[in-house]
JSON list of C-alpha atoms in Angstrom, two decimals:
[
{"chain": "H", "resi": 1, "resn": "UNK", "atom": "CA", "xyz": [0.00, 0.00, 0.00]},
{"chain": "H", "resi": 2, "resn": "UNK", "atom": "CA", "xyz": [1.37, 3.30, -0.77]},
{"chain": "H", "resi": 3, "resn": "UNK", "atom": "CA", "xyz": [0.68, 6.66, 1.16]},
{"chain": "H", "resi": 4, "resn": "UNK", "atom": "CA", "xyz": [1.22, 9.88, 0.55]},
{"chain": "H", "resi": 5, "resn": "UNK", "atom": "CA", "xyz": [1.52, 12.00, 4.16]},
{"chain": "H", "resi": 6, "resn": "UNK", "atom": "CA", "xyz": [1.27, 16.43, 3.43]},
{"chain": "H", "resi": 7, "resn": "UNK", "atom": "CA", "xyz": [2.68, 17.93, 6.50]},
{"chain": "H", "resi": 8, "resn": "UNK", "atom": "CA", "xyz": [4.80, 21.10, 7.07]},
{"chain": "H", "resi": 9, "resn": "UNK", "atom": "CA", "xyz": [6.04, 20.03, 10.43]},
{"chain": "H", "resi": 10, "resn": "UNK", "atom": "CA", "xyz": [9.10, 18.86, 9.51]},
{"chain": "H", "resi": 11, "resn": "UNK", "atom": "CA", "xyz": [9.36, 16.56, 12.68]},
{"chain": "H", "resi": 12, "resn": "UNK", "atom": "CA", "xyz": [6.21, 15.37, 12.29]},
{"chain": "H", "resi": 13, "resn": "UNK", "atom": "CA", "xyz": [6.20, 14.41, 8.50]},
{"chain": "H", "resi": 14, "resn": "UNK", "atom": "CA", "xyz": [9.77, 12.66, 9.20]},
{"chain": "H", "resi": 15, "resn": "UNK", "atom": "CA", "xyz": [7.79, 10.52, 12.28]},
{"chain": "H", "resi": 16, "resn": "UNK", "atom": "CA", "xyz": [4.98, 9.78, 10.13]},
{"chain": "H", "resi": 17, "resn": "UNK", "atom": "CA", "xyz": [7.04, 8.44, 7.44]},
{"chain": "H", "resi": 18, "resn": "UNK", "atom": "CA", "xyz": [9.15, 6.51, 9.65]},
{"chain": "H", "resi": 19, "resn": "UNK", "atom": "CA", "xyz": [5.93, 4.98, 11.46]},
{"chain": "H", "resi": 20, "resn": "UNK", "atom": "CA", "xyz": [4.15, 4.02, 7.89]},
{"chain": "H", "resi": 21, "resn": "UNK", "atom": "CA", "xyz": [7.54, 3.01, 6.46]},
{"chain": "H", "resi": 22, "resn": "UNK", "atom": "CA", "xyz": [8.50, 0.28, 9.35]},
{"chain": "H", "resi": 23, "resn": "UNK", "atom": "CA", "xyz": [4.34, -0.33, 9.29]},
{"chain": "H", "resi": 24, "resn": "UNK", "atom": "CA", "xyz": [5.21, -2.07, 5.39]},
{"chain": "H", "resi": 25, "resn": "UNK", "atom": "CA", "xyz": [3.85, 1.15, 3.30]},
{"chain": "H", "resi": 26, "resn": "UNK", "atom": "CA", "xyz": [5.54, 2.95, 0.70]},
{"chain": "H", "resi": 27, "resn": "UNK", "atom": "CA", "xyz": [5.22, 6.87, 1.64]},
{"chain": "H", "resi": 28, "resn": "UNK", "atom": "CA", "xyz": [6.24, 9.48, -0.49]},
{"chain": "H", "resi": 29, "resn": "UNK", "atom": "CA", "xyz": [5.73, 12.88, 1.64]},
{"chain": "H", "resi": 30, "resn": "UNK", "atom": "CA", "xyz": [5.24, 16.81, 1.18]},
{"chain": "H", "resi": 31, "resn": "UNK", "atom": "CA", "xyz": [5.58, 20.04, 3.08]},
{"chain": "H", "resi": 32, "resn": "UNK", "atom": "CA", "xyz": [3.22, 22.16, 1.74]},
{"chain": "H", "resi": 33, "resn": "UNK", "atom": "CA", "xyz": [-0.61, 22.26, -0.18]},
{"chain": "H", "resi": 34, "resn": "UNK", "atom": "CA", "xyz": [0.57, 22.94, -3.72]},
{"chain": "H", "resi": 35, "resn": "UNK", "atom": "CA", "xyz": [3.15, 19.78, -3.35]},
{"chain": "H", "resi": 36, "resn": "UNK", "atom": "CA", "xyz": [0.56, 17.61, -1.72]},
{"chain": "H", "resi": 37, "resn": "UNK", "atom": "CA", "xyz": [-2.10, 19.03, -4.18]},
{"chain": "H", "resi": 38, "resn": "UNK", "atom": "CA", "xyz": [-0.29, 18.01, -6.69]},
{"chain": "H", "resi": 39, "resn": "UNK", "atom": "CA", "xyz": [0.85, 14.32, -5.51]},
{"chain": "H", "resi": 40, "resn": "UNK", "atom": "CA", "xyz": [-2.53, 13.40, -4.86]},
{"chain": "H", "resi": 41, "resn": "UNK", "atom": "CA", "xyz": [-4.14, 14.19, -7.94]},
{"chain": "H", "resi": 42, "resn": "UNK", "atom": "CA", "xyz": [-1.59, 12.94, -9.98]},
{"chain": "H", "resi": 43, "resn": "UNK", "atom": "CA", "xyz": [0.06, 9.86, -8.19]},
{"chain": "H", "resi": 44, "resn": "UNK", "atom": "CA", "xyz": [-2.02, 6.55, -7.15]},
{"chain": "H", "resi": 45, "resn": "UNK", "atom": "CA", "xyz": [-2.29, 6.32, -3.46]},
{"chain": "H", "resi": 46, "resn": "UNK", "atom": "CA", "xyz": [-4.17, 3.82, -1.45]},
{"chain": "H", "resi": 47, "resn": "UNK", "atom": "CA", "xyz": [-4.52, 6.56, 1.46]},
{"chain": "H", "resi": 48, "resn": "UNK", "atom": "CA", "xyz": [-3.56, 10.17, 2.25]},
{"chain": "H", "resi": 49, "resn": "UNK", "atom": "CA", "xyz": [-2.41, 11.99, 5.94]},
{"chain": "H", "resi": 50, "resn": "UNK", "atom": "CA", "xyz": [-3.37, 15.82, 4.84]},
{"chain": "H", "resi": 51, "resn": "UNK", "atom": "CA", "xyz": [-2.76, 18.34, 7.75]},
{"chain": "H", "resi": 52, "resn": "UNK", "atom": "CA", "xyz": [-5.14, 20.99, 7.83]},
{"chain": "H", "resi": 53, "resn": "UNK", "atom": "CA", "xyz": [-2.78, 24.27, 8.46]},
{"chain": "H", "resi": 54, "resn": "UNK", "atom": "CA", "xyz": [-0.33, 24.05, 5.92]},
{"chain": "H", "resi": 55, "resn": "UNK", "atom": "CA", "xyz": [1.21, 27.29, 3.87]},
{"chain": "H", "resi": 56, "resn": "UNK", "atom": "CA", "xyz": [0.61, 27.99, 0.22]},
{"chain": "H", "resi": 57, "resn": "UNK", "atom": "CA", "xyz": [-2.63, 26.05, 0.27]},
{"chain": "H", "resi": 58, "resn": "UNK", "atom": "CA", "xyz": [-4.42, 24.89, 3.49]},
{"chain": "H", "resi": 59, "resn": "UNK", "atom": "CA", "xyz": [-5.27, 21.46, 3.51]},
{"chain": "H", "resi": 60, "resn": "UNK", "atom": "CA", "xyz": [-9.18, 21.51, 3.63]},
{"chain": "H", "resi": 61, "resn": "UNK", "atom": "CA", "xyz": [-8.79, 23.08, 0.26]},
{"chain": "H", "resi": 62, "resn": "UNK", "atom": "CA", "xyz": [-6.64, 20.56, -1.36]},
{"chain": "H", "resi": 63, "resn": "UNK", "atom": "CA", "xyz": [-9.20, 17.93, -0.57]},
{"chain": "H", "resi": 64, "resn": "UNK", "atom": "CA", "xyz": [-11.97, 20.22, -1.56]},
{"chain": "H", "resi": 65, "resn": "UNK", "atom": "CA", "xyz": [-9.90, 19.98, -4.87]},
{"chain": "H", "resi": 66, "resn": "UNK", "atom": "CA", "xyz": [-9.18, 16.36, -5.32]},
{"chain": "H", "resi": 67, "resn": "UNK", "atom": "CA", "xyz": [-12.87, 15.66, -4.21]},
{"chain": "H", "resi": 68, "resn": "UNK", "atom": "CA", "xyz": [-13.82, 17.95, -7.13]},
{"chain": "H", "resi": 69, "resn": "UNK", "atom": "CA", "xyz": [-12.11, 16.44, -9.33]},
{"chain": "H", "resi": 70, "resn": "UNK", "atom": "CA", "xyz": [-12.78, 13.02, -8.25]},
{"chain": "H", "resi": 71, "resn": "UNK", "atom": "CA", "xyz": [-10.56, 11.64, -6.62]},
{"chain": "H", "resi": 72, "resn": "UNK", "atom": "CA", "xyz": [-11.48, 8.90, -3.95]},
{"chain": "H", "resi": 73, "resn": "UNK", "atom": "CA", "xyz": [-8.58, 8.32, -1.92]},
{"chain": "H", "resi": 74, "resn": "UNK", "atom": "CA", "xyz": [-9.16, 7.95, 1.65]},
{"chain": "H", "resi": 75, "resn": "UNK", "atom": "CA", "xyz": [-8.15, 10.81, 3.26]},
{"chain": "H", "resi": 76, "resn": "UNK", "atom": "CA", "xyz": [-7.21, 11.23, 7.09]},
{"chain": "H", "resi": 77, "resn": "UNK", "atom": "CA", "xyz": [-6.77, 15.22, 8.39]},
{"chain": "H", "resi": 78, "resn": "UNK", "atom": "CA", "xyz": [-4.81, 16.16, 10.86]},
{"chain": "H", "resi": 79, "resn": "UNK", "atom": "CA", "xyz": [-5.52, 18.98, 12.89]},
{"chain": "H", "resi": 80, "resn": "UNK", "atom": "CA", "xyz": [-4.15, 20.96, 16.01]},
{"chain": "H", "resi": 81, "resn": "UNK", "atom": "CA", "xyz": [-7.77, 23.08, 15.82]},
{"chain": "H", "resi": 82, "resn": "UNK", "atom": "CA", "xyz": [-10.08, 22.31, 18.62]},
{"chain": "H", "resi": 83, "resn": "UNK", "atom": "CA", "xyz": [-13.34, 24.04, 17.53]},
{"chain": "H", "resi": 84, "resn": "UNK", "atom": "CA", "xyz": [-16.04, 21.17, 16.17]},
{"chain": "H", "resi": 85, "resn": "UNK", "atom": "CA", "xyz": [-16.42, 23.03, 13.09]},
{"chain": "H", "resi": 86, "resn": "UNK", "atom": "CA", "xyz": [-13.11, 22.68, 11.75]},
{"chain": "H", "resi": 87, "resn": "UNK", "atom": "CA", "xyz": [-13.86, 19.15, 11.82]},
{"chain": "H", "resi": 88, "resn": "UNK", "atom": "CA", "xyz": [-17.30, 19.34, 10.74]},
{"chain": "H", "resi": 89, "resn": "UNK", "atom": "CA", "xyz": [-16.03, 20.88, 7.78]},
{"chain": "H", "resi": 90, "resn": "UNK", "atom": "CA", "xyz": [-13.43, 18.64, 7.04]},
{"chain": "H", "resi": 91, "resn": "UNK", "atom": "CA", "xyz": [-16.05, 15.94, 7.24]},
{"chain": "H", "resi": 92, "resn": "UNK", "atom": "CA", "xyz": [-18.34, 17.54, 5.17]},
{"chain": "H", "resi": 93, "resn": "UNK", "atom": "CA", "xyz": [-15.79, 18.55, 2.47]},
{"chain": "H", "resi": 94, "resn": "UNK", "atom": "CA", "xyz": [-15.01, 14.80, 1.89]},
{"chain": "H", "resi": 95, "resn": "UNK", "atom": "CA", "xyz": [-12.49, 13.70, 4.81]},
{"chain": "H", "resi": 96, "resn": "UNK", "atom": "CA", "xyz": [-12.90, 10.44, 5.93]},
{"chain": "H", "resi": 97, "resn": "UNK", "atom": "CA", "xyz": [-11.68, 10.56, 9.11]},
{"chain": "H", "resi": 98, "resn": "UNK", "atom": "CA", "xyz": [-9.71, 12.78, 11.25]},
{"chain": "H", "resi": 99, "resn": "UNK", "atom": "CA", "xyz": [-7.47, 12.76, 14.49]},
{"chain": "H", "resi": 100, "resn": "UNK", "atom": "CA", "xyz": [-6.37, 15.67, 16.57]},
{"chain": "H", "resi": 101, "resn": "UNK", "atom": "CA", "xyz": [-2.77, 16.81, 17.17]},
{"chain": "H", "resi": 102, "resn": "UNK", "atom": "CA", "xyz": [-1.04, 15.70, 19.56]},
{"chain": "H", "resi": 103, "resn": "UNK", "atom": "CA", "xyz": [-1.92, 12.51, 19.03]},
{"chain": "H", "resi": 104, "resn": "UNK", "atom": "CA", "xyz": [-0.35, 8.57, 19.42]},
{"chain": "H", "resi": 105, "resn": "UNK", "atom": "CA", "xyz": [1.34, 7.22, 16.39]},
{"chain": "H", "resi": 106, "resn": "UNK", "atom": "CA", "xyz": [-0.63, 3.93, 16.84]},
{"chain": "H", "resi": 107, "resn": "UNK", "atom": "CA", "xyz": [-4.18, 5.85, 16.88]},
{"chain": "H", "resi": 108, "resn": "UNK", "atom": "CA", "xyz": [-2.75, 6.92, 13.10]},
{"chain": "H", "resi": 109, "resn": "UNK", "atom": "CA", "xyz": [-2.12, 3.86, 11.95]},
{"chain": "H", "resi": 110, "resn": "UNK", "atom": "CA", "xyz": [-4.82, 2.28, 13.80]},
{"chain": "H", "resi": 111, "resn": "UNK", "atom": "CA", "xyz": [-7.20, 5.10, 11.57]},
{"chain": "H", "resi": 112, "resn": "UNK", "atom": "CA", "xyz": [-5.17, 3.98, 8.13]},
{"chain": "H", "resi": 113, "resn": "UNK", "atom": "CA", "xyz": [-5.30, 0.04, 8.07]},
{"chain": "H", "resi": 114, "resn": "UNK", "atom": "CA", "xyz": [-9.39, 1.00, 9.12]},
{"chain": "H", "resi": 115, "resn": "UNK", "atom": "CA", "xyz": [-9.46, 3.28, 5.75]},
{"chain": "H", "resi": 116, "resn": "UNK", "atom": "CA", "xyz": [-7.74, 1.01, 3.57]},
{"chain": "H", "resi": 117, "resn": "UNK", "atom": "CA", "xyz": [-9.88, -2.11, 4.84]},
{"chain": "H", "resi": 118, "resn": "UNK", "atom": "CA", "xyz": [-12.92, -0.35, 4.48]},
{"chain": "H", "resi": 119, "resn": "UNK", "atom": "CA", "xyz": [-11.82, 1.03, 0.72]},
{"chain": "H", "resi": 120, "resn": "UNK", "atom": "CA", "xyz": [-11.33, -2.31, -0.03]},
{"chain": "H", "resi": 121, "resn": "UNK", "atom": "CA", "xyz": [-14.88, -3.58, 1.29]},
{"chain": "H", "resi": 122, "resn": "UNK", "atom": "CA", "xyz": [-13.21, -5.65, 4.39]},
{"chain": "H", "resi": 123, "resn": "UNK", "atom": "CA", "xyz": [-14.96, -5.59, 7.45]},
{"chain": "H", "resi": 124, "resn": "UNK", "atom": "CA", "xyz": [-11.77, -7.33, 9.71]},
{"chain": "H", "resi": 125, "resn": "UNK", "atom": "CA", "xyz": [-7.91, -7.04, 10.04]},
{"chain": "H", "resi": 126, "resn": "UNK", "atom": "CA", "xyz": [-7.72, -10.49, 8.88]},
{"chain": "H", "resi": 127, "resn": "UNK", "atom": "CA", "xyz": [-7.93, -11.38, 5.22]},
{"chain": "H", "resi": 128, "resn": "UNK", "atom": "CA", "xyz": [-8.77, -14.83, 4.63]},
{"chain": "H", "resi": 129, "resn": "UNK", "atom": "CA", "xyz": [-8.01, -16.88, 0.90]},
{"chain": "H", "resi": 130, "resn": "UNK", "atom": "CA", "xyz": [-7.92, -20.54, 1.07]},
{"chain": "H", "resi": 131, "resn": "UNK", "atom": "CA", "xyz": [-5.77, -21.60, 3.45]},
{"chain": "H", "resi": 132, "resn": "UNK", "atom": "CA", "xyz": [-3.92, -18.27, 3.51]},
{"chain": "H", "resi": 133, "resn": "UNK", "atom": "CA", "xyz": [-4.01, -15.71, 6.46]},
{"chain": "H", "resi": 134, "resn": "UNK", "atom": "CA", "xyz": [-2.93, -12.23, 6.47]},
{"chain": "H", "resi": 135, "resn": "UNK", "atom": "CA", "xyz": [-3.23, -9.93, 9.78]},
{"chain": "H", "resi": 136, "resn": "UNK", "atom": "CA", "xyz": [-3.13, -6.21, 8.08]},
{"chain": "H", "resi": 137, "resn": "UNK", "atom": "CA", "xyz": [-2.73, -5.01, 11.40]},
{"chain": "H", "resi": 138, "resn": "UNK", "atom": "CA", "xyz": [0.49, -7.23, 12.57]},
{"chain": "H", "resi": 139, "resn": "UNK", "atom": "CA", "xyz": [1.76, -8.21, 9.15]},
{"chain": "H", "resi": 140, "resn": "UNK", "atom": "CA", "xyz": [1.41, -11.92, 10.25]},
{"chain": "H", "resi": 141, "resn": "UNK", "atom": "CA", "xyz": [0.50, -14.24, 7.45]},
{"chain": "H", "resi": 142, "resn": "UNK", "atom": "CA", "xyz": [0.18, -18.24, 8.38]},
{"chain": "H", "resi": 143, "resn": "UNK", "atom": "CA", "xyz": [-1.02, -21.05, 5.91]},
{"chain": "H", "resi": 144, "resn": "UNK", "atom": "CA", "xyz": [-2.98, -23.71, 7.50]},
{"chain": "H", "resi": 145, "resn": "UNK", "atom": "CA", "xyz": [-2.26, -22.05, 10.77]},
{"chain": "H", "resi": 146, "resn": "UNK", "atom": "CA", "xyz": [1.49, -22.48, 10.07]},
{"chain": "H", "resi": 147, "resn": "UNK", "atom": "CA", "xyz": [3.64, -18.86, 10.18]},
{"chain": "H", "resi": 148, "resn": "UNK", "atom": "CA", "xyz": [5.21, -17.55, 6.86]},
{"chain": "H", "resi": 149, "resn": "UNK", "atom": "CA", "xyz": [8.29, -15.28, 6.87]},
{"chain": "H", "resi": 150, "resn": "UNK", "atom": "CA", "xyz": [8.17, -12.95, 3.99]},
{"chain": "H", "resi": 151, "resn": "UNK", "atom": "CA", "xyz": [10.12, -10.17, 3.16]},
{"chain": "H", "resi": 152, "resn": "UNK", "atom": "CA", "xyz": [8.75, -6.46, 3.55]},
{"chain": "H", "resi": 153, "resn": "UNK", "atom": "CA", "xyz": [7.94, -6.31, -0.77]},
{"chain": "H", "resi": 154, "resn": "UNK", "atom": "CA", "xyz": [7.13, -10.12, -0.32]},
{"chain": "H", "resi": 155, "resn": "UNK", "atom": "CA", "xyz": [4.34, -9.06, 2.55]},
{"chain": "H", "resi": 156, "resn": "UNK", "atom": "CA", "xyz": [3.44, -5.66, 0.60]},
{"chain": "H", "resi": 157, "resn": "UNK", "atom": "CA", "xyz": [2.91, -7.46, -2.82]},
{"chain": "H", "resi": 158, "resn": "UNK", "atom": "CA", "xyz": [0.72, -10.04, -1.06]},
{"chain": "H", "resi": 159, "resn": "UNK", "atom": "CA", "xyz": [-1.27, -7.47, 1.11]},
{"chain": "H", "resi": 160, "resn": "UNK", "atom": "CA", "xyz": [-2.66, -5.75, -2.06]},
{"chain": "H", "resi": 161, "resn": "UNK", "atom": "CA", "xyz": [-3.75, -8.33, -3.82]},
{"chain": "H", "resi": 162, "resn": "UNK", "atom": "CA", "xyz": [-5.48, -9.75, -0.86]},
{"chain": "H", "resi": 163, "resn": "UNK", "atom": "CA", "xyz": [-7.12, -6.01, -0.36]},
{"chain": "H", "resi": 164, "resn": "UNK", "atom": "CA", "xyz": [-8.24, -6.78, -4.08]},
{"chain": "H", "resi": 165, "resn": "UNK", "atom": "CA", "xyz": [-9.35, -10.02, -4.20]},
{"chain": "H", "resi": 166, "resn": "UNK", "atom": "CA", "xyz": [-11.12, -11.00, -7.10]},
{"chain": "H", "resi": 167, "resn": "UNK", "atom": "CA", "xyz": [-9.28, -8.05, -9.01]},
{"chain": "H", "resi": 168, "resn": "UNK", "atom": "CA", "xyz": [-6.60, -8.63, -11.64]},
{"chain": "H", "resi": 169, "resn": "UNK", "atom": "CA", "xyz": [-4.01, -6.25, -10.86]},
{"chain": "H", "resi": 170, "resn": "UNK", "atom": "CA", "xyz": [-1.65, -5.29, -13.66]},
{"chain": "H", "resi": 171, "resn": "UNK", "atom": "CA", "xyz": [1.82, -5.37, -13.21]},
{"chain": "H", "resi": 172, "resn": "UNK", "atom": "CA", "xyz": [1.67, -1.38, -13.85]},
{"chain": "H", "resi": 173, "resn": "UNK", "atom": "CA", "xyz": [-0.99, -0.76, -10.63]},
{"chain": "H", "resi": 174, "resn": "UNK", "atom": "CA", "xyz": [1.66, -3.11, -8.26]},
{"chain": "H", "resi": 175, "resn": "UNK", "atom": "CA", "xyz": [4.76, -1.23, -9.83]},
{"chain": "H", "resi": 176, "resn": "UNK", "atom": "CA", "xyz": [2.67, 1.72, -8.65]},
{"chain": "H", "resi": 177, "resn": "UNK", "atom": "CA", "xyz": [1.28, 0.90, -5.18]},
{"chain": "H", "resi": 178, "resn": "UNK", "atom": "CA", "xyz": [4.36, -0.83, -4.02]},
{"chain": "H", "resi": 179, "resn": "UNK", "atom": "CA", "xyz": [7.02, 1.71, -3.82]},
{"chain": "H", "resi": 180, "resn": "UNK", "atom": "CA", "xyz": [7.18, 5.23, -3.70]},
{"chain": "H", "resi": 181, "resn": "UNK", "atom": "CA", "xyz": [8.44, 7.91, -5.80]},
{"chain": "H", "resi": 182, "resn": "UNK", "atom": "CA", "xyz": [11.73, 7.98, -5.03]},
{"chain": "H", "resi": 183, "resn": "UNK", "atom": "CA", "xyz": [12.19, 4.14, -5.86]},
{"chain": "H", "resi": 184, "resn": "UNK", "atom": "CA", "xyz": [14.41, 2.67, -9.36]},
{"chain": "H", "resi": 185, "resn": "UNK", "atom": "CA", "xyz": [10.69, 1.41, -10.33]},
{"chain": "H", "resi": 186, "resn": "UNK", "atom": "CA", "xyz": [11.30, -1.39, -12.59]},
{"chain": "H", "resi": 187, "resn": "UNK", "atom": "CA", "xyz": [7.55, -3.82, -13.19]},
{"chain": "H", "resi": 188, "resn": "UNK", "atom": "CA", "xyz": [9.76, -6.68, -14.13]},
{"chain": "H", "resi": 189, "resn": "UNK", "atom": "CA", "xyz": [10.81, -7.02, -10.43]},
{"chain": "H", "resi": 190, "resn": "UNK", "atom": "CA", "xyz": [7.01, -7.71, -9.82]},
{"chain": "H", "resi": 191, "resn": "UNK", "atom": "CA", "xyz": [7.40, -11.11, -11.30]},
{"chain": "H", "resi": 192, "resn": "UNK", "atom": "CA", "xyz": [10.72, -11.89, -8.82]},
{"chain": "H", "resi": 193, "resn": "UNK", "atom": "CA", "xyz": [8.72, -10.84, -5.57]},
{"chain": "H", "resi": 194, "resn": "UNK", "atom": "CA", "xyz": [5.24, -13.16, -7.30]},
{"chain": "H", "resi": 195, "resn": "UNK", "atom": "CA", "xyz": [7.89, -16.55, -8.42]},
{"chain": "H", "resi": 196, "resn": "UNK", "atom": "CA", "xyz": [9.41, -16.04, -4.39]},
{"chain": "H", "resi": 197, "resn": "UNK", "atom": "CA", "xyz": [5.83, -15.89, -2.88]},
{"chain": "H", "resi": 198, "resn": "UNK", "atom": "CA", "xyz": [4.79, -18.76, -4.93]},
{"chain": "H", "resi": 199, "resn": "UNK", "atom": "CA", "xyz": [7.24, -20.82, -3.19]},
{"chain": "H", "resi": 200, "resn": "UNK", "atom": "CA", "xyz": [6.12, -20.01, 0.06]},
{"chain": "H", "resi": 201, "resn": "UNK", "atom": "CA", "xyz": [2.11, -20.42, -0.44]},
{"chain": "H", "resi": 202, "resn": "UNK", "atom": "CA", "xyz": [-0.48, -22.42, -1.46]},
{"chain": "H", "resi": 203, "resn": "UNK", "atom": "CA", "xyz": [0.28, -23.25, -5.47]},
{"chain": "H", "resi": 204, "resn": "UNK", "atom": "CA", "xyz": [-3.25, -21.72, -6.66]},
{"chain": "H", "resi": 205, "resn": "UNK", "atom": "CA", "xyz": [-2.77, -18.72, -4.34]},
{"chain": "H", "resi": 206, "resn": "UNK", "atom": "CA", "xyz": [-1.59, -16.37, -6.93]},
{"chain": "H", "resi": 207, "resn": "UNK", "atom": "CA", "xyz": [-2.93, -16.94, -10.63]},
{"chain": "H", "resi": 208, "resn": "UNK", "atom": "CA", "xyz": [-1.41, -15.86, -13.90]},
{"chain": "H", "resi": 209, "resn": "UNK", "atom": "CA", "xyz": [-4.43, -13.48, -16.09]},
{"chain": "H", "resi": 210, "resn": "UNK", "atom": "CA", "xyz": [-2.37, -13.78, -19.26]},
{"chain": "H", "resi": 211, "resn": "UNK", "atom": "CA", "xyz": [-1.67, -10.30, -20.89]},
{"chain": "H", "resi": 212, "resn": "UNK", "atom": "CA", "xyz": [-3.66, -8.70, -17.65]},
{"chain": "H", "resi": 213, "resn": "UNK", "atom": "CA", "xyz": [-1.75, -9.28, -14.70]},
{"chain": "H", "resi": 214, "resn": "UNK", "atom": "CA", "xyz": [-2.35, -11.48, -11.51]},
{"chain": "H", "resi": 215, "resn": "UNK", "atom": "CA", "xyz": [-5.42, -12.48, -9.02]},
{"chain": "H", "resi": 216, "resn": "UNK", "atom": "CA", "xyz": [-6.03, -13.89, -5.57]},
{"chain": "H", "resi": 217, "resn": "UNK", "atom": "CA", "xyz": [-9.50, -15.22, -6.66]},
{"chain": "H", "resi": 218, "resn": "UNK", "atom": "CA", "xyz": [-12.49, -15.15, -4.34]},
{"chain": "H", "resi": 219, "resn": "UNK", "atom": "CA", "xyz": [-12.68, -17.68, -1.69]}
]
């Protein structure tokens, strides 16, 4: 899963990153509403951390913006404001949740895994296929109860197609979803990280779409 955090504390952002990074996301990160504006509307994230008070642009009117345009993401606001009606608005102008600075790293992430399961249509932590178990929340995955260690592209690869079961995913949407900007992005490394996983679950776990991409079918 790949995040994008917009925060002008420079502290903060850094902590952020550092909590989604060792949490198994990709994060690319701004300082400031034009940056962040910009990210989101033209890069593919699966979830956004938007402060409200940042310079150049605040950050109720960048979402005001990507909701405009139509963009979907799942978008968690930050905010040091205590009046109601800051969040109220934020709310209302297409936030889907919020938390209140300061806050506890964990209550963040807590509030992410919750937006990404529920953008995926998942009502639990726990992603079932087959015989294959994935705990979004520890990064645990066991077949038939057993523990699997995978490394942190192994685990991120196999998270999102499990968050889109069902869903051929293109090499081009992984390449996309799985690192962030910064990265060498090369899609051919896709099929590396999918022959390793292959090897360490169930044979049918993982199809092969020909020409499309790959599936973790419905159970």
């Amino acid at each position: 899963m790949r995040i994008l955090v917009v925060e002008d504390d420079t502290n903060l952002n850094r902590q952020l990153k550092e909590a989604l990074t060792d949490a198994g996301y990709a994060v690319d990160v701004a300082f400031d509403g034009e940056e962040g504006h910009f990210l989101g509307d033209t890069e593919p994230y699966d979830a956004i951390v938007l402060d409200i008070g940042l310079p150049q642009m605040d950050g109720l009117s960048v979402l005001e913006e990507w909701r405009r345009a139509g963009k979907t993401t799942p978008v968690l606001l930050l905010t040091a404001r205590d009046r109601w009606s800051d969040k109220v608005q934020g709310i209302d102008g297409g936030a889907d949740d919020y938390v209140a600075k300061p806050f506890h790293m964990e209550e963040v992430l807590a509030r992410i895994r919750a937006l990404v399961r529920r953008a995926a249509g998942l009502a639990s932590n726990e992603i079932v296929s087959g015989s294959v178990r994935l705990d979004s929340r520890s990064g645990k995955v066991t077949v038939d109860g057993q523990s699997v260690k995978l490394t942190s592209h192994e685990l991120r690869l196999l998270s999102y197609l499990m968050h889109h079961k069902g869903k051929v995913i293109s090499r081009t949407e992984l390449t996309e979803h799985l690192y962030d900007q910064d990265f060498d992005r090369d899609s051919n490394t896709i099929e590396v990280f999918v022959g390793r996983l292959r090897k360490k679950l169930p044979d049918d776990c993982i199809q092969t779409v020909r020409g499309l991409g790959y599936q973790i079918a419905e159970d």
